[in-house]
Short mmCIF file of C-alpha atoms in Angstrom, two decimals:
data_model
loop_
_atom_site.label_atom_id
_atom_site.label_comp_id
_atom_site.label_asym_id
_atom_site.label_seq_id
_atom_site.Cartn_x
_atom_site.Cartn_y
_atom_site.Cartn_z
CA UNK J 645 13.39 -21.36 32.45
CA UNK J 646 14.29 -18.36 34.90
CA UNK J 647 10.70 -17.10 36.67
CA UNK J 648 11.21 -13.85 34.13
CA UNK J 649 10.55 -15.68 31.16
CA UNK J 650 8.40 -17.96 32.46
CA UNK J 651 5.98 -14.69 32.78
CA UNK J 652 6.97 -13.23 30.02
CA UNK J 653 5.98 -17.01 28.36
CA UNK J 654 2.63 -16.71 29.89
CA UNK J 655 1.61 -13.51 29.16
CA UNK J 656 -0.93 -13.15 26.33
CA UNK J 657 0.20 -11.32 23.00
CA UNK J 658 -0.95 -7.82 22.95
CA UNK J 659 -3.95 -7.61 20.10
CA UNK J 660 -3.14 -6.84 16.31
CA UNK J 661 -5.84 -4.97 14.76
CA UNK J 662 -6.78 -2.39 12.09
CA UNK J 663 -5.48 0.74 14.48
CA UNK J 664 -1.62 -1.14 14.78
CA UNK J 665 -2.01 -2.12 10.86
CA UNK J 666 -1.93 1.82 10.57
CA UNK J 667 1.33 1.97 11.89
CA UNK J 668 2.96 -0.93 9.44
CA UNK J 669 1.65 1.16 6.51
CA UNK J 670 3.25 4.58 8.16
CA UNK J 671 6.10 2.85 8.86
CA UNK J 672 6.63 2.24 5.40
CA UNK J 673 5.67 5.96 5.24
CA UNK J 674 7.75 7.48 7.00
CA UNK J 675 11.20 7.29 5.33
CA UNK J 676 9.26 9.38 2.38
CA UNK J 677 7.35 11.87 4.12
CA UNK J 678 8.13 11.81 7.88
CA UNK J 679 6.21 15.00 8.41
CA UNK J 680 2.53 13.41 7.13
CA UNK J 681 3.06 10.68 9.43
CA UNK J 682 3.89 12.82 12.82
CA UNK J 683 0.59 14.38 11.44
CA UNK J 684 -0.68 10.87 11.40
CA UNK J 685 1.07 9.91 15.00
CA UNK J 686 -0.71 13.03 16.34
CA UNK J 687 -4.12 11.93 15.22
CA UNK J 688 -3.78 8.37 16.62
CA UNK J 689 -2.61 9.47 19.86
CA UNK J 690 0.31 7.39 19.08
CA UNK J 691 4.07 7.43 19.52
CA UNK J 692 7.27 6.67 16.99
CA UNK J 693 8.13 3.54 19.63
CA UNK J 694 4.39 2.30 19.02
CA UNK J 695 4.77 2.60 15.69
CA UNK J 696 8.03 0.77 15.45
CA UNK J 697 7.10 -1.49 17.51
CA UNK J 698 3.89 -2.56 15.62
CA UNK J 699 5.79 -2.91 12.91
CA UNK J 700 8.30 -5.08 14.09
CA UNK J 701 5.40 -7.28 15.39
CA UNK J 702 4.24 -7.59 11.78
CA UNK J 703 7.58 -8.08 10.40
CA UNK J 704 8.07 -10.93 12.29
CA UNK J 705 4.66 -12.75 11.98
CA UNK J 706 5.72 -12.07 7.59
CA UNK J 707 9.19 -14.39 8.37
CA UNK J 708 7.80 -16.85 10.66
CA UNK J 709 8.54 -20.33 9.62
CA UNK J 710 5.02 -21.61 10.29
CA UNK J 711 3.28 -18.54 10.59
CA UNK J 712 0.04 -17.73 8.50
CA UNK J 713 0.29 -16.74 5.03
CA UNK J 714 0.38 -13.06 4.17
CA UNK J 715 -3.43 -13.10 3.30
CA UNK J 716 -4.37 -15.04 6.88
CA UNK J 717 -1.81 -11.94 8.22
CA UNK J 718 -4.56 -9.54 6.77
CA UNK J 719 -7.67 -11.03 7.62
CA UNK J 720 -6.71 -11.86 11.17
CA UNK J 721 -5.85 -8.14 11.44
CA UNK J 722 -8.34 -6.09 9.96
CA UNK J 723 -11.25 -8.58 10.06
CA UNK J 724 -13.52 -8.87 7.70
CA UNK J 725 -13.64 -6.13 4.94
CA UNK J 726 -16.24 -4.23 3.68
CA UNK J 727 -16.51 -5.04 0.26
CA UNK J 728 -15.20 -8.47 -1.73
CA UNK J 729 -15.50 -8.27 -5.42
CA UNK J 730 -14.36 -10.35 -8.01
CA UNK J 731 -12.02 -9.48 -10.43
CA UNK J 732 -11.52 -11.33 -13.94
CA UNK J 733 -7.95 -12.17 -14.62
CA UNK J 734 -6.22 -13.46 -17.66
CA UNK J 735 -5.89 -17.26 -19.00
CA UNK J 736 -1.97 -17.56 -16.87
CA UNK J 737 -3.29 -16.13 -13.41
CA UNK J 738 -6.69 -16.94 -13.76
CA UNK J 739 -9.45 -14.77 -11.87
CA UNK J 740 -9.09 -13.09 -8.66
CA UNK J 741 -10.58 -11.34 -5.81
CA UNK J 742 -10.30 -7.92 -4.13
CA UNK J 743 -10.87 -7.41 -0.94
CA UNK J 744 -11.51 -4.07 0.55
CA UNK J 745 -11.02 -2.77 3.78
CA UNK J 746 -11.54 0.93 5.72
CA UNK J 747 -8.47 2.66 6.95
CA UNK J 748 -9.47 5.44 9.53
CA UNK J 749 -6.52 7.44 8.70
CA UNK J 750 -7.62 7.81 4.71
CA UNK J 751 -11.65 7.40 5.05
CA UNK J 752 -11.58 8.31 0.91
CA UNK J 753 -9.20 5.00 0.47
CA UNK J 754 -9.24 1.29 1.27
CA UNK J 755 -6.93 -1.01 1.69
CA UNK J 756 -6.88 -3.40 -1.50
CA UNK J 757 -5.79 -7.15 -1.45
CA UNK J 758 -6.06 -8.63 -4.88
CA UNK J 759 -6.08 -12.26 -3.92
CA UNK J 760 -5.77 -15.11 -6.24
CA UNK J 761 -6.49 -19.07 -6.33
CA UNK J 762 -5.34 -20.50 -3.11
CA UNK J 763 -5.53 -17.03 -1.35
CA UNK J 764 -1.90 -16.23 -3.30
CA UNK J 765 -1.75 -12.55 -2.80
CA UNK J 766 -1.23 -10.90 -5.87
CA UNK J 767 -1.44 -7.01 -4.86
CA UNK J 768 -1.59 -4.91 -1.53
CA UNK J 769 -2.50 -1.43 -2.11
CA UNK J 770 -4.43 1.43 -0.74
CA UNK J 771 -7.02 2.56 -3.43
CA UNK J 772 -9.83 4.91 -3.91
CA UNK J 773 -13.18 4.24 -2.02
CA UNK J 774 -16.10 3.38 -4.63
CA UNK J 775 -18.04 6.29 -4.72
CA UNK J 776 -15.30 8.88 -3.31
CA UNK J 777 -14.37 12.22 -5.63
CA UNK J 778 -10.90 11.55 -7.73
CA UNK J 779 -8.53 14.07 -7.99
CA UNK J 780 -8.00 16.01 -11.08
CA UNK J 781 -4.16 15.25 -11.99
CA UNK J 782 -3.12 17.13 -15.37
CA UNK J 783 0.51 18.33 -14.15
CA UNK J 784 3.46 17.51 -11.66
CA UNK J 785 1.67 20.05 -9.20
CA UNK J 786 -1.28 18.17 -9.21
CA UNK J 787 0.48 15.48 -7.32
CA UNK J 788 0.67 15.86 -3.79
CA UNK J 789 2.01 13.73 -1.62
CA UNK J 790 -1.15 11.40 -0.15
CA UNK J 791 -3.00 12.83 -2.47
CA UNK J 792 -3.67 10.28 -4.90
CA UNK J 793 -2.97 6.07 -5.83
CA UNK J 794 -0.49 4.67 -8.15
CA UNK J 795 -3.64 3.68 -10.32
CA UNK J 796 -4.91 6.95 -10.31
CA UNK J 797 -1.82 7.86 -11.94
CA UNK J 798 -1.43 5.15 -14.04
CA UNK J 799 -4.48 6.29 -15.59
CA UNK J 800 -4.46 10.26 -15.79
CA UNK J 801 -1.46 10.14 -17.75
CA UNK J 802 0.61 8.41 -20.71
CA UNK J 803 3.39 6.35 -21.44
CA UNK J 804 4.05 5.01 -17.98
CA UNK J 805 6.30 2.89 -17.35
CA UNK J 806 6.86 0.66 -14.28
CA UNK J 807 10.06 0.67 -12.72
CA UNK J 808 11.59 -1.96 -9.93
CA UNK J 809 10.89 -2.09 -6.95
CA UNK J 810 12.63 -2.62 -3.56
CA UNK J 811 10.15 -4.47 -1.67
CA UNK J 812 6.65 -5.23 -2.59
CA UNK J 813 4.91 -2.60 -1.05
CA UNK J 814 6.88 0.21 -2.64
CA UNK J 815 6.56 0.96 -6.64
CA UNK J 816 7.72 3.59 -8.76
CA UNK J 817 6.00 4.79 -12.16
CA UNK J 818 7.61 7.11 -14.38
CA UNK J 819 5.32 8.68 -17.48
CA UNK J 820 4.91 11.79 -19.52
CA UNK J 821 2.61 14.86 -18.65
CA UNK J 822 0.31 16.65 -21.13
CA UNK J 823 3.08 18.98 -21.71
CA UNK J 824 5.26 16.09 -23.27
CA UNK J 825 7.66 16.54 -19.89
CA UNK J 826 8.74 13.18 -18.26
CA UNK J 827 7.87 13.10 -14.63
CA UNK J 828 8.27 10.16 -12.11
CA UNK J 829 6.81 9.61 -8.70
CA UNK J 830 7.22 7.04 -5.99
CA UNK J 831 4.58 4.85 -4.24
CA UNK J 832 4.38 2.81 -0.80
CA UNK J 833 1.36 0.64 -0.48
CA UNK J 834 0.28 2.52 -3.47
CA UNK J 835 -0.33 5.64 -2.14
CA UNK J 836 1.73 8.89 -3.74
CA UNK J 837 4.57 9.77 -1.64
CA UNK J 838 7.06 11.77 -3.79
CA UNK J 839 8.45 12.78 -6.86
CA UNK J 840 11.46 12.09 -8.41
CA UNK J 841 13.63 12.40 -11.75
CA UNK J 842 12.97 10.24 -13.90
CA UNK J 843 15.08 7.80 -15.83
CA UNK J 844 15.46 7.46 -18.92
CA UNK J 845 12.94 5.81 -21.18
CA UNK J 846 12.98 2.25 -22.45
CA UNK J 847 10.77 2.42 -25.11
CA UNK J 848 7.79 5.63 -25.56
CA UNK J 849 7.19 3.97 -28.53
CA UNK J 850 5.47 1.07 -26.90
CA UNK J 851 4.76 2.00 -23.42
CA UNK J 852 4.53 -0.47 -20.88
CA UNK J 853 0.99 -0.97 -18.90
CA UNK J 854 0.84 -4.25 -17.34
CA UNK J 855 -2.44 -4.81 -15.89
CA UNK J 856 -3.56 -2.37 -12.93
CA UNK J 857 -4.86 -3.52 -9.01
CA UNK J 858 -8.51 -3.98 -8.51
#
């Protein structure tokens, strides 16, 4: 081993905590709404290299062979949370627990891990604070990007329907506004980051509503 990599070997792993865990989630961010995040950068003090870089860091620790699982990933970063509460499931997953954690950036959110049996994650999401004011959404201008969770939609208006996903931490709901006009709007970790058009309907007749994160 040349003398370069034998420091680089030595050299103890920069720390992973709840500030660089803000950059994985704007990371995720930023290919939505790239001007909220260099608002975002600005209040951190923090650069589009730390960013990337952060998030590269966790990216790797998620493919490691014998790495922790994704909720060890969590707890090692952000510590212990604020608030663990239990949540009843249903007879297949059985009950659950969410696990709530402060995010500087969004004091009115936390971040959400629904955790099962054997710490399976089941949902990763940022969600409103207990006690914080919920927005008022009645119609497509209501919903401004950052301004409101993927259950806060999934309540405030009918016929939603999930769509697919590409990755976990993105999700897309499309639904119908008082007005009877279809709308849909785009998610990462949960958090409203655009609209879009929506596609067509599978069935209004029955609509879908699978069960919601804690």
């Amino acid at each position: 081993m040349s003398p370069a990599a034998r420091s680089s070997a030595a050299r103890p792993a920069a720390p992973f905590g709840p500030r660089e865990f803000q950059f994985v989630l704007l990371r995720r961010m930023a290919d939505h709404q790239p001007a909220l995040v260099d608002d975002a950068l600005r209040e951190l003090g923090a650069t589009y290299t730390e960013m990337r870089e952060a998030n590269k860091r966790w990216q790797a620790g998620a493919h490691a062979r014998q790495g922790p699982g994704e909720f060890a990933r969590y707890h090692r970063a952000l510590g212990e949370p604020e608030a663990r509460r239990p949540v009843r499931g249903d007879v297949l997953r059985g009950d659950a627990e969410a696990w709530l954690w402060r995010v500087p950036l969004w004091p009115e959110l936390r971040f959400t891990v629904l955790v099962g049996p054997g710490r399976a994650v089941w949902s990763r999401t940022l969600t409103r604070a207990p006690g914080a004011p919920v927005p008022e959404l009645r119609t497509a201008a209501d919903l401004l990007p950052w301004g409101c969770t993927i259950d806060e939609v999934w309540r405030a208006f009918e016929e939603v329907e999930p769509r697919e996903g590409v990755a976990p931490t993105l999700a897309r709901l499309d639904f119908t506004l008082p007005g009877g006009a279809r709308c849909a709007a785009e998610f990462a970790w949960g958090l409203l980051q655009r609209q879009v058009p929506p596609l067509p309907s599978h069935d209004l007749g029955h609509p879908s509503r699978p069960a919601r994160p804690a």
